[in-house]
Amino acid sequence: MAFLPALVIRRLVLLASFLFLFISFASSANDATQNDQNSPKLPNCNNDFQLVKVKNWADGVEGETIVGLSARFGSILPADLDKALKLPTVLTNPNNSCTKSSSELSNSLALAVRGECAFTDKALVAQSGGAAGLLVINDSEDLYKMVCSQNDTLKITIPVVMIPKSGGDAIKKSMDAGKKMEILLYSPHRPVVDYSVIFLWLMAVGTIICASLWAEFIVREQHVEPYDQLSEKDASVAGTGKDDSDEEIIDISAKGAVIFVIAASTFLVLLYFFMSSWFIWILIVLFCIGGSQGMCACVVALISRMCKNSGRKSLSLPVLGEVSVLSVVVFPMCVAFAIFWAARRHTSYAWVGQDVLGICLMITVLQTARLPNIKVASVLLCCAFVYDIFWVFISPLFFKESVMIAVARGDNSGGETIPMLLRLPRFFDPWGGYDMIGFGDILFPGLLISFTFRYDRKNKKGVFSGYFLWLMIGYGVGLFLTYLGLYLMDGHGQPALLYLVPCTLGVAVTLGSIRGELSHLWSYGTEEATSSGRSGEA
């Protein structure tokens, strides 16, 4: 039984990956509008918070653009770069701008530090000194929202912007060195829709389609293990074709689905309270292991499909036993790819490697974990539906903030981010950032859609008389509604399963009821599952 260690390792990685992939939500990063309905809006103090680009030059040499946040009060900054004014910058004296400055501020941009008095007082002092605008340096890297008190009725006519401590310190350092500092402020509008959303939609839909069709059209005629090419093959079946029942499959049960959601909730709370860079590194390592394994499985299957005899040559390795030569060649390359991504994960192109590894991992997971019928699918997806809504929308009542969004945002993670999501940069957005979707938003509907594909094939249903096509359409519509909700909610993270579950499970149940097949779908595979001892259970 030399194959047992490899089998156990494979299952542990799969289950761990599933647990981490349950951190699922759809969101967009670095939103330009920072509306906050909780802070008071008063006459002359009712602006929307806007992110501001702070371009700066020291002795004519342009520095790195700083991102600031406009105040609830003051004038509105132009949205176009060519309409913005480049102004000389003067440090107020005293630096807090709480009393009349001894520095000449006329037609200049005043630079002050936070503290000692209200933001409106700082702005009035700078305005009375003739300043054309005010930059406030925060005492941390956060962008604090500058608002008015209930008693403020004074009119401030200059723009007021807060910048993070690091950016302010860099400007002050240049000024202390005697350099002439010039700053330009503007707040470009974000396009209503960036094309990255369309590509992300296609990636999510395409991943589920590929995973559903994979076993039928890619590995159907393979003579190698389709799900983990580095696992050994039983000598008694080496060189013979393997049908679906011989594959290493984990059948998800209703009980397992409930336990899994409870475990995922526990893990999410632990992440929330103990989030740190080393915790994220554990996720990164597991993602690299699962991603390289999935990538190897996909590459070997594709090569074996194109070259029929390439996967038949094998050799014996310690612990793993009998493995194909092709997988021995491909696997180190996949590991090297994952290591390269981990080492370069902060670069502008790292999203490519993350998406490749993620898609391969999800295809492999959807091949290995399966739903036996609609009954189990209903339990899993309904639990996931409640899970997503609770940890995004209801958890602030108990934890003062959304636990799901806080974890996905990577609070207290030392700048590291959770890799369990697909992301695409906003190519046409002046603010940059990424549109993202959690792996769980693809995997959990994908399990149901993959089941309908197998059901349609087994029962010889046509494209339109089956369920696969209609659930894929439902998934596409649900994902569209997710991003529509993201836009209407001003960029706040959305529980994607709130939209995806009704558009997939709801469609399956409705169609089954109309066609009179719901009872068959509900208990489908029960007899086969009882009589078969080859499948695992999660």
Coordinates of C-alpha atoms in Angstrom, one line a residue:
M1 CA 0.0 0.0 0.0
A2 CA 2.7 2.4 -0.9
F3 CA 0.1 4.8 -2.4
L4 CA -1.5 5.7 1.0
P5 CA 0.8 8.6 2.0
A6 CA 0.3 10.3 -1.4
L7 CA -3.5 9.7 -1.1
V8 CA -3.7 11.1 2.4
I9 CA -1.6 14.2 1.5
R10 CA -3.7 14.8 -1.6
R11 CA -7.0 14.7 0.4
L12 CA -5.6 16.9 3.1
V13 CA -4.5 19.5 0.6
L14 CA -7.9 19.3 -1.1
L15 CA -9.8 19.8 2.1
A16 CA -7.6 22.6 3.3
S17 CA -7.9 24.3 0.0
F18 CA -11.7 24.0 0.1
L19 CA -11.7 25.6 3.6
F20 CA -9.6 28.5 2.5
L21 CA -11.6 29.0 -0.7
F22 CA -14.7 29.6 1.3
I23 CA -13.5 33.2 1.9
S24 CA -15.7 34.2 -1.0
F25 CA -16.9 37.5 -2.1
A26 CA -16.9 39.8 -5.1
S27 CA -15.3 43.2 -4.8
S28 CA -13.4 46.0 -6.4
A29 CA -10.3 47.6 -4.9
N30 CA -9.3 51.2 -4.5
D31 CA -12.6 52.9 -5.0
A32 CA -12.5 56.6 -6.0
T33 CA -15.6 57.6 -4.2
Q34 CA -15.6 57.2 -0.4
N35 CA -19.2 58.1 0.5
D36 CA -20.1 57.9 4.2
Q37 CA -23.7 58.5 5.1
N38 CA -22.9 58.3 8.8
S39 CA -20.9 61.5 9.1
P40 CA -22.9 64.7 9.4
K41 CA -23.8 66.6 6.2
L42 CA -24.5 70.3 6.9
P43 CA -24.8 73.4 4.7
N44 CA -21.3 74.2 3.3
C45 CA -20.2 70.8 4.5
N46 CA -21.9 68.2 2.3
N47 CA -19.2 67.1 -0.2
D48 CA -18.8 63.5 -1.0
F49 CA -15.4 62.1 0.0
Q50 CA -13.2 61.7 -3.1
L51 CA -9.8 60.2 -3.6
V52 CA -7.3 62.8 -4.8
K53 CA -4.2 62.4 -6.9
V54 CA -1.4 64.5 -5.4
K55 CA 1.2 65.0 -8.1
N56 CA 4.4 66.7 -6.8
W57 CA 7.7 68.1 -8.1
A58 CA 10.9 68.9 -6.2
D59 CA 13.0 71.4 -8.1
G60 CA 11.1 70.4 -11.3
V61 CA 11.7 66.6 -10.8
E62 CA 8.4 64.7 -10.5
G63 CA 8.0 62.5 -7.5
E64 CA 5.7 59.5 -6.9
T65 CA 2.1 60.4 -7.0
I66 CA 0.4 60.4 -3.6
V67 CA -3.2 59.4 -3.1
G68 CA -5.2 61.6 -0.7
L69 CA -8.8 62.1 0.4
S70 CA -10.8 65.2 0.1
A71 CA -12.8 66.7 3.1
R72 CA -16.5 67.0 3.6
F73 CA -16.0 70.7 3.3
G74 CA -14.2 73.1 1.0
S75 CA -14.2 73.5 -2.8
I76 CA -14.4 70.6 -5.3
L77 CA -11.3 69.7 -7.1
P78 CA -11.2 69.4 -10.9
A79 CA -11.6 66.0 -12.5
D80 CA -9.3 66.7 -15.4
L81 CA -5.6 67.0 -15.2
D82 CA -5.4 69.9 -17.6
K83 CA -7.8 72.0 -15.5
A84 CA -5.8 71.6 -12.3
L85 CA -3.3 74.2 -11.1
K86 CA 0.3 73.5 -10.1
L87 CA 0.9 75.5 -7.0
P88 CA 4.0 76.2 -4.9
T89 CA 3.9 74.5 -1.5
V90 CA 4.6 76.2 1.9
L91 CA 4.8 74.6 5.3
T92 CA 2.7 76.4 7.8
N93 CA 4.2 77.9 10.9
P94 CA 3.2 76.6 13.4
N95 CA 3.0 73.3 11.6
N96 CA -0.4 72.4 12.9
S97 CA -2.0 75.5 11.3
C98 CA -4.1 76.1 14.4
T99 CA -3.1 79.8 14.7
K100 CA -2.1 82.4 12.1
S101 CA 0.9 81.3 10.1
S102 CA 4.0 83.4 10.0
S103 CA 4.8 81.8 6.6
E104 CA 3.6 83.6 3.5
L105 CA 0.8 81.5 2.2
S106 CA -0.7 83.7 -0.6
N107 CA -1.4 81.8 -3.8
S108 CA 0.3 78.7 -2.4
L109 CA -0.7 75.3 -1.2
A110 CA -0.4 75.2 2.6
L111 CA 1.0 72.0 4.2
A112 CA 0.0 71.3 7.8
V113 CA 0.1 68.3 10.2
R114 CA -2.8 66.8 11.9
G115 CA -3.6 67.5 15.6
E116 CA -4.2 70.2 18.2
C117 CA -7.4 71.7 16.6
A118 CA -10.4 70.9 14.4
F119 CA -9.8 70.4 10.6
T120 CA -12.2 73.2 9.9
D121 CA -10.0 75.5 12.1
K122 CA -6.9 74.6 10.1
A123 CA -8.7 75.3 6.9
L124 CA -10.0 78.7 8.1
V125 CA -6.5 79.7 9.2
A126 CA -5.0 78.7 5.9
Q127 CA -7.8 80.4 4.0
S128 CA -7.4 83.6 5.9
G129 CA -3.7 83.6 5.1
G130 CA -4.4 83.6 1.4
A131 CA -3.6 79.9 0.7
A132 CA -5.1 78.4 -2.4
G133 CA -5.6 75.0 -0.7
L134 CA -4.6 72.9 2.3
L135 CA -2.9 69.6 2.6
V136 CA -3.1 67.9 6.0
I137 CA -0.6 65.2 6.8
N138 CA -2.1 62.4 8.8
D139 CA -0.3 60.8 11.7
S140 CA -0.7 57.3 10.2
E141 CA -1.1 55.7 6.7
D142 CA -4.9 55.8 6.9
L143 CA -6.9 58.4 5.1
Y144 CA -9.0 59.9 7.9
K145 CA -12.3 61.4 6.8
M146 CA -12.3 65.1 7.7
V147 CA -15.8 66.2 8.6
C148 CA -17.6 69.1 10.4
S149 CA -19.1 69.2 13.8
Q150 CA -22.8 70.0 14.3
N151 CA -21.9 73.6 15.2
D152 CA -19.8 74.4 12.2
T153 CA -21.5 77.0 10.0
L154 CA -18.4 78.7 8.5
K155 CA -17.8 78.7 4.8
I156 CA -14.6 77.3 3.5
T157 CA -13.8 78.0 -0.1
I158 CA -10.4 76.3 -0.6
P159 CA -9.9 72.6 -1.3
V160 CA -8.8 70.6 1.7
V161 CA -7.1 67.2 1.3
M162 CA -5.6 64.7 3.7
I163 CA -2.5 62.6 2.7
P164 CA -0.9 59.7 4.5
K165 CA 2.1 60.2 6.8
S166 CA 4.6 58.6 4.4
G167 CA 3.7 60.9 1.6
G168 CA 3.7 64.0 3.8
D169 CA 7.1 63.1 5.3
A170 CA 8.6 62.7 1.8
I171 CA 7.3 66.2 0.9
K172 CA 8.6 67.7 4.1
K173 CA 12.0 66.1 3.6
S174 CA 12.4 67.7 0.2
M175 CA 11.3 71.1 1.6
D176 CA 13.7 70.8 4.5
A177 CA 16.5 70.1 2.0
G178 CA 15.7 73.6 0.5
K179 CA 14.0 72.2 -2.7
K180 CA 11.2 74.2 -4.3
M181 CA 8.1 72.0 -3.9
E182 CA 5.2 72.3 -6.3
I183 CA 2.0 70.2 -6.0
L184 CA -1.0 69.7 -8.3
L185 CA -4.3 68.3 -7.0
Y186 CA -7.1 66.7 -9.1
S187 CA -9.7 64.0 -8.6
P188 CA -10.4 62.0 -11.9
H189 CA -13.7 60.3 -12.3
R190 CA -13.9 56.5 -12.3
P191 CA -15.6 55.0 -15.4
V192 CA -18.9 53.4 -14.8
V193 CA -17.7 50.0 -16.1
D194 CA -14.1 48.9 -16.7
Y195 CA -13.5 46.3 -19.3
S196 CA -11.7 44.1 -16.7
V197 CA -15.2 43.2 -15.3
I198 CA -16.1 41.7 -18.6
F199 CA -12.9 39.6 -18.8
L200 CA -13.3 38.6 -15.2
W201 CA -16.9 37.4 -16.0
L202 CA -15.6 35.4 -18.9
M203 CA -12.9 33.9 -16.8
A204 CA -15.3 32.8 -14.1
V205 CA -17.8 31.4 -16.6
G206 CA -15.1 29.8 -18.7
T207 CA -13.6 28.0 -15.6
I208 CA -16.8 26.3 -14.8
I209 CA -17.4 25.3 -18.4
C210 CA -13.9 23.9 -18.7
A211 CA -14.2 22.0 -15.3
S212 CA -17.6 20.5 -16.3
L213 CA -16.4 19.3 -19.7
W214 CA -12.9 18.3 -18.6
A215 CA -13.5 14.7 -17.7
E216 CA -15.7 14.1 -20.7
F217 CA -13.5 15.6 -23.4
I218 CA -9.9 15.8 -22.0
V219 CA -9.3 12.9 -19.7
R220 CA -12.0 10.5 -21.0
E221 CA -9.5 8.4 -23.0
Q222 CA -6.5 8.9 -20.6
H223 CA -4.6 6.0 -19.2
V224 CA -3.2 8.1 -16.3
E225 CA -4.7 9.3 -13.1
P226 CA -6.6 12.4 -14.2
Y227 CA -6.8 14.3 -11.0
D228 CA -3.3 13.9 -9.5
Q229 CA -0.7 12.9 -12.0
L230 CA 1.9 12.4 -9.3
S231 CA -0.1 9.6 -7.5
E232 CA 0.8 6.0 -8.2
K233 CA -1.4 3.7 -10.2
D234 CA -2.4 0.3 -9.0
A235 CA -0.4 -2.3 -10.9
S236 CA -3.6 -4.3 -11.6
V237 CA -5.0 -1.5 -13.7
A238 CA -1.8 0.0 -15.1
G239 CA -2.1 0.2 -18.9
T240 CA -5.9 -0.1 -18.9
G241 CA -8.5 2.6 -19.3
K242 CA -10.2 3.9 -16.2
D243 CA -13.8 4.8 -16.1
D244 CA -15.4 7.4 -13.8
S245 CA -15.9 5.0 -11.0
D246 CA -12.2 4.2 -10.7
E247 CA -11.1 7.8 -10.3
E248 CA -10.3 9.3 -6.9
I249 CA -13.5 11.1 -6.2
I250 CA -14.8 12.8 -3.0
D251 CA -18.6 12.7 -2.8
I252 CA -19.9 15.5 -0.7
S253 CA -22.6 14.5 1.7
A254 CA -25.3 16.7 3.3
K255 CA -23.8 16.2 6.8
G256 CA -20.4 17.0 5.4
A257 CA -21.7 20.2 3.8
V258 CA -23.1 21.4 7.2
I259 CA -19.9 20.5 9.1
F260 CA -17.8 22.2 6.4
V261 CA -19.7 25.5 6.7
I262 CA -19.4 25.5 10.5
A263 CA -15.6 24.8 10.1
A264 CA -15.3 27.5 7.5
S265 CA -17.0 30.0 9.8
T266 CA -14.7 29.1 12.7
F267 CA -11.7 29.5 10.5
L268 CA -12.9 32.9 9.2
V269 CA -13.3 34.1 12.8
L270 CA -9.8 32.9 13.6
L271 CA -8.4 34.7 10.6
Y272 CA -10.3 37.9 11.7
F273 CA -8.8 37.9 15.2
F274 CA -5.3 36.5 14.5
M275 CA -4.7 37.9 11.0
S276 CA -1.0 38.4 10.5
S277 CA 1.6 38.2 7.8
W278 CA 2.7 34.7 8.9
F279 CA -0.9 33.5 8.7
I280 CA -1.2 34.8 5.2
W281 CA 2.0 33.1 4.3
I282 CA 0.5 29.8 5.4
L283 CA -2.3 30.4 2.9
I284 CA 0.2 31.4 0.2
V285 CA 2.2 28.2 0.7
L286 CA -1.0 26.0 0.6
F287 CA -2.1 27.9 -2.5
C288 CA 1.2 27.3 -4.2
I289 CA 1.0 23.5 -3.3
G290 CA -2.6 23.2 -4.5
G291 CA -2.0 25.4 -7.6
S292 CA 1.1 23.6 -8.8
Q293 CA -0.6 20.2 -8.3
G294 CA -3.6 21.4 -10.2
M295 CA -1.5 23.0 -12.9
C296 CA 0.4 19.7 -13.3
A297 CA -2.8 17.7 -13.6
C298 CA -4.2 20.1 -16.3
V299 CA -0.9 20.2 -18.3
V300 CA -0.3 16.5 -18.2
A301 CA -3.9 15.8 -19.2
L302 CA -3.7 18.2 -22.1
I303 CA -0.4 16.8 -23.4
S304 CA -1.7 13.2 -22.9
R305 CA -4.8 14.1 -24.9
M306 CA -2.8 15.4 -27.8
C307 CA -0.1 12.7 -27.6
K308 CA -1.8 9.5 -26.9
N309 CA 1.2 7.5 -25.7
S310 CA 3.0 10.2 -23.8
G311 CA 1.4 9.4 -20.4
R312 CA 1.9 5.6 -20.6
K313 CA 5.5 5.4 -19.7
S314 CA 6.0 5.2 -16.0
L315 CA 8.7 4.7 -13.3
S316 CA 8.7 3.8 -9.6
L317 CA 9.5 6.4 -7.0
P318 CA 9.9 6.1 -3.2
V319 CA 6.6 6.8 -1.3
L320 CA 4.7 7.7 -4.5
G321 CA 5.2 4.4 -6.1
E322 CA 4.4 4.1 -9.9
V323 CA 4.2 7.5 -11.6
S324 CA 4.2 8.6 -15.2
V325 CA 7.4 9.9 -16.7
L326 CA 5.5 12.9 -18.1
S327 CA 4.2 14.0 -14.7
V328 CA 7.8 13.7 -13.3
V329 CA 8.9 16.2 -16.0
V330 CA 6.0 18.6 -15.8
F331 CA 5.6 18.8 -12.0
P332 CA 8.9 20.5 -11.2
M333 CA 8.1 23.1 -13.8
C334 CA 4.7 23.8 -12.2
V335 CA 6.4 24.1 -8.8
A336 CA 8.9 26.5 -10.2
F337 CA 6.1 28.5 -11.7
A338 CA 4.3 28.7 -8.3
I339 CA 7.6 29.7 -6.5
F340 CA 8.2 32.4 -9.0
W341 CA 4.7 33.8 -8.5
A342 CA 5.2 33.7 -4.7
A343 CA 8.5 35.5 -5.0
R344 CA 7.1 38.2 -7.4
R345 CA 3.5 38.4 -6.0
H346 CA 3.8 42.2 -5.4
T347 CA 4.7 43.1 -9.0
S348 CA 2.3 44.6 -11.4
Y349 CA 2.1 41.3 -13.5
A350 CA 1.7 38.9 -10.5
W351 CA -2.1 38.7 -11.2
V352 CA -1.3 36.5 -14.3
G353 CA 0.4 33.8 -12.3
Q354 CA -2.2 34.0 -9.5
D355 CA -5.1 33.5 -12.0
V356 CA -3.4 30.7 -13.9
L357 CA -2.7 28.8 -10.7
G358 CA -6.1 29.5 -9.3
I359 CA -8.0 28.4 -12.4
C360 CA -6.0 25.1 -12.6
L361 CA -6.6 24.5 -8.9
M362 CA -10.4 25.1 -9.3
I363 CA -10.6 22.8 -12.3
T364 CA -8.9 20.1 -10.3
V365 CA -11.1 20.6 -7.2
L366 CA -14.2 20.4 -9.4
Q367 CA -13.0 17.2 -10.9
T368 CA -12.2 15.7 -7.5
A369 CA -15.1 16.9 -5.3
R370 CA -18.6 16.1 -6.6
L371 CA -22.2 16.6 -5.6
P372 CA -24.3 13.3 -5.9
N373 CA -27.7 15.0 -6.2
I374 CA -29.8 18.1 -5.8
K375 CA -30.5 17.3 -2.1
V376 CA -26.9 17.6 -1.1
A377 CA -26.5 20.6 -3.5
S378 CA -29.4 22.4 -1.8
V379 CA -27.9 21.8 1.7
L380 CA -24.4 23.0 0.6
L381 CA -25.5 26.0 -1.4
C382 CA -28.2 27.1 1.1
C383 CA -25.6 26.9 3.9
A384 CA -23.1 28.9 1.7
F385 CA -25.9 31.4 0.9
V386 CA -26.5 32.1 4.6
Y387 CA -22.8 32.0 5.4
D388 CA -22.0 34.7 2.8
I389 CA -24.8 37.0 3.8
F390 CA -24.1 36.7 7.5
W391 CA -20.4 37.3 7.4
V392 CA -20.7 40.2 5.0
F393 CA -23.9 42.0 6.1
I394 CA -24.8 40.8 9.5
S395 CA -21.4 40.3 11.2
P396 CA -21.0 44.1 11.7
L397 CA -23.7 43.9 14.4
F398 CA -21.5 41.6 16.4
F399 CA -18.0 42.6 15.4
K400 CA -18.4 46.3 14.5
E401 CA -17.3 45.6 10.9
S402 CA -17.8 43.1 8.2
V403 CA -15.7 40.1 9.1
M404 CA -15.6 38.7 5.5
I405 CA -14.5 42.1 4.0
A406 CA -12.0 42.7 6.8
V407 CA -10.3 39.3 6.2
A408 CA -10.3 39.6 2.4
R409 CA -9.0 43.2 2.7
G410 CA -6.1 41.8 4.7
D411 CA -6.3 44.0 7.8
N412 CA -3.3 43.5 10.1
S413 CA -1.6 41.3 7.5
G414 CA 1.5 43.4 7.1
G415 CA 0.6 44.3 3.5
E416 CA 0.1 40.7 2.4
T417 CA -3.2 39.7 0.7
I418 CA -5.1 36.4 0.6
P419 CA -4.4 34.8 -2.8
M420 CA -7.7 32.8 -3.0
L421 CA -9.3 34.9 -5.7
L422 CA -9.1 35.8 -9.3
R423 CA -8.2 39.3 -10.0
L424 CA -7.7 41.6 -13.0
P425 CA -6.3 45.1 -13.1
R426 CA -8.5 48.0 -14.2
F427 CA -6.7 48.9 -17.4
F428 CA -8.8 51.9 -18.3
D429 CA -9.3 53.2 -14.7
P430 CA -7.2 56.3 -13.8
W431 CA -7.2 55.0 -10.2
G432 CA -6.0 51.5 -11.1
G433 CA -6.8 48.8 -8.6
Y434 CA -8.3 45.4 -9.3
D435 CA -11.7 43.8 -9.9
M436 CA -11.8 40.5 -8.0
I437 CA -13.9 37.4 -7.4
G438 CA -13.4 34.8 -4.7
F439 CA -12.7 31.2 -5.7
G440 CA -15.7 30.2 -3.6
D441 CA -18.0 32.1 -5.9
I442 CA -16.9 29.9 -8.7
L443 CA -16.4 26.6 -6.9
F444 CA -19.8 26.3 -5.1
P445 CA -22.1 27.1 -8.0
G446 CA -19.6 25.1 -10.1
L447 CA -20.2 21.9 -8.1
L448 CA -23.9 22.1 -8.9
I449 CA -23.3 23.0 -12.6
S450 CA -20.8 20.1 -13.0
F451 CA -23.4 17.8 -11.5
T452 CA -26.0 18.9 -14.0
F453 CA -23.6 18.2 -16.9
R454 CA -23.0 14.6 -15.6
Y455 CA -26.7 14.2 -15.1
D456 CA -27.5 15.4 -18.6
R457 CA -24.9 13.0 -20.1
K458 CA -26.0 10.0 -18.1
N459 CA -29.6 10.5 -18.9
K460 CA -28.9 11.4 -22.6
K461 CA -30.6 14.8 -22.4
G462 CA -30.2 17.3 -25.3
V463 CA -28.7 20.8 -24.9
F464 CA -32.0 22.5 -24.4
S465 CA -33.8 19.7 -22.7
G466 CA -31.1 19.3 -20.1
Y467 CA -30.0 21.5 -17.2
F468 CA -26.4 22.4 -17.8
L469 CA -27.0 25.1 -20.4
W470 CA -29.7 26.8 -18.3
L471 CA -27.6 26.8 -15.1
M472 CA -24.7 28.2 -17.0
I473 CA -26.9 31.0 -18.2
G474 CA -28.2 31.5 -14.7
Y475 CA -24.6 31.6 -13.3
G476 CA -23.7 34.3 -15.9
V477 CA -26.8 36.4 -15.0
G478 CA -26.1 35.9 -11.3
L479 CA -22.5 37.1 -11.7
F480 CA -23.7 40.1 -13.7
L481 CA -26.2 41.0 -10.9
T482 CA -23.3 40.7 -8.4
Y483 CA -21.3 43.4 -10.2
L484 CA -24.4 45.4 -10.7
G485 CA -25.0 45.3 -6.9
L486 CA -21.3 46.2 -6.4
Y487 CA -21.8 49.3 -8.6
L488 CA -25.1 50.3 -6.9
M489 CA -23.5 49.8 -3.4
D490 CA -20.7 52.2 -4.4
G491 CA -18.0 49.5 -4.5
H492 CA -18.6 47.9 -1.1
G493 CA -17.9 44.2 -1.1
Q494 CA -20.8 42.0 -2.1
P495 CA -21.7 38.4 -1.0
A496 CA -21.7 37.0 -4.5
L497 CA -23.6 33.9 -3.4
L498 CA -26.5 36.1 -2.5
Y499 CA -27.1 36.4 -6.3
L500 CA -25.5 33.2 -7.6
V501 CA -27.4 30.6 -5.5
P502 CA -30.9 31.7 -6.6
C503 CA -29.7 31.9 -10.2
T504 CA -28.3 28.4 -10.2
L505 CA -29.9 26.3 -7.5
G506 CA -33.2 28.2 -8.0
V507 CA -33.1 27.5 -11.8
A508 CA -32.4 23.8 -11.2
V509 CA -35.2 23.3 -8.7
T510 CA -37.7 25.3 -10.9
L511 CA -36.8 23.5 -14.1
G512 CA -37.0 20.1 -12.2
S513 CA -40.4 20.9 -10.8
I514 CA -41.8 22.1 -14.2
R515 CA -40.5 18.9 -15.9
G516 CA -41.6 16.6 -13.2
E517 CA -38.0 15.4 -12.6
L518 CA -37.3 17.1 -9.2
S519 CA -37.7 13.9 -7.2
H520 CA -35.3 12.1 -9.5
L521 CA -32.8 14.9 -9.2
W522 CA -33.3 15.1 -5.5
S523 CA -32.4 11.4 -4.8
Y524 CA -30.2 10.8 -7.9
G525 CA -27.3 8.5 -7.4
T526 CA -28.4 7.3 -4.0
E527 CA -28.4 3.6 -5.0
E528 CA -25.1 4.0 -6.8
A529 CA -23.5 5.8 -3.9
T530 CA -24.7 3.1 -1.5
S531 CA -23.4 0.2 -3.6
S532 CA -20.1 1.8 -4.5
G533 CA -17.2 1.7 -2.1
R534 CA -14.7 3.5 -4.3
S535 CA -15.7 7.0 -3.6
G536 CA -14.6 9.1 -0.7
E537 CA -16.9 11.3 1.4
A538 CA -16.3 14.8 2.6

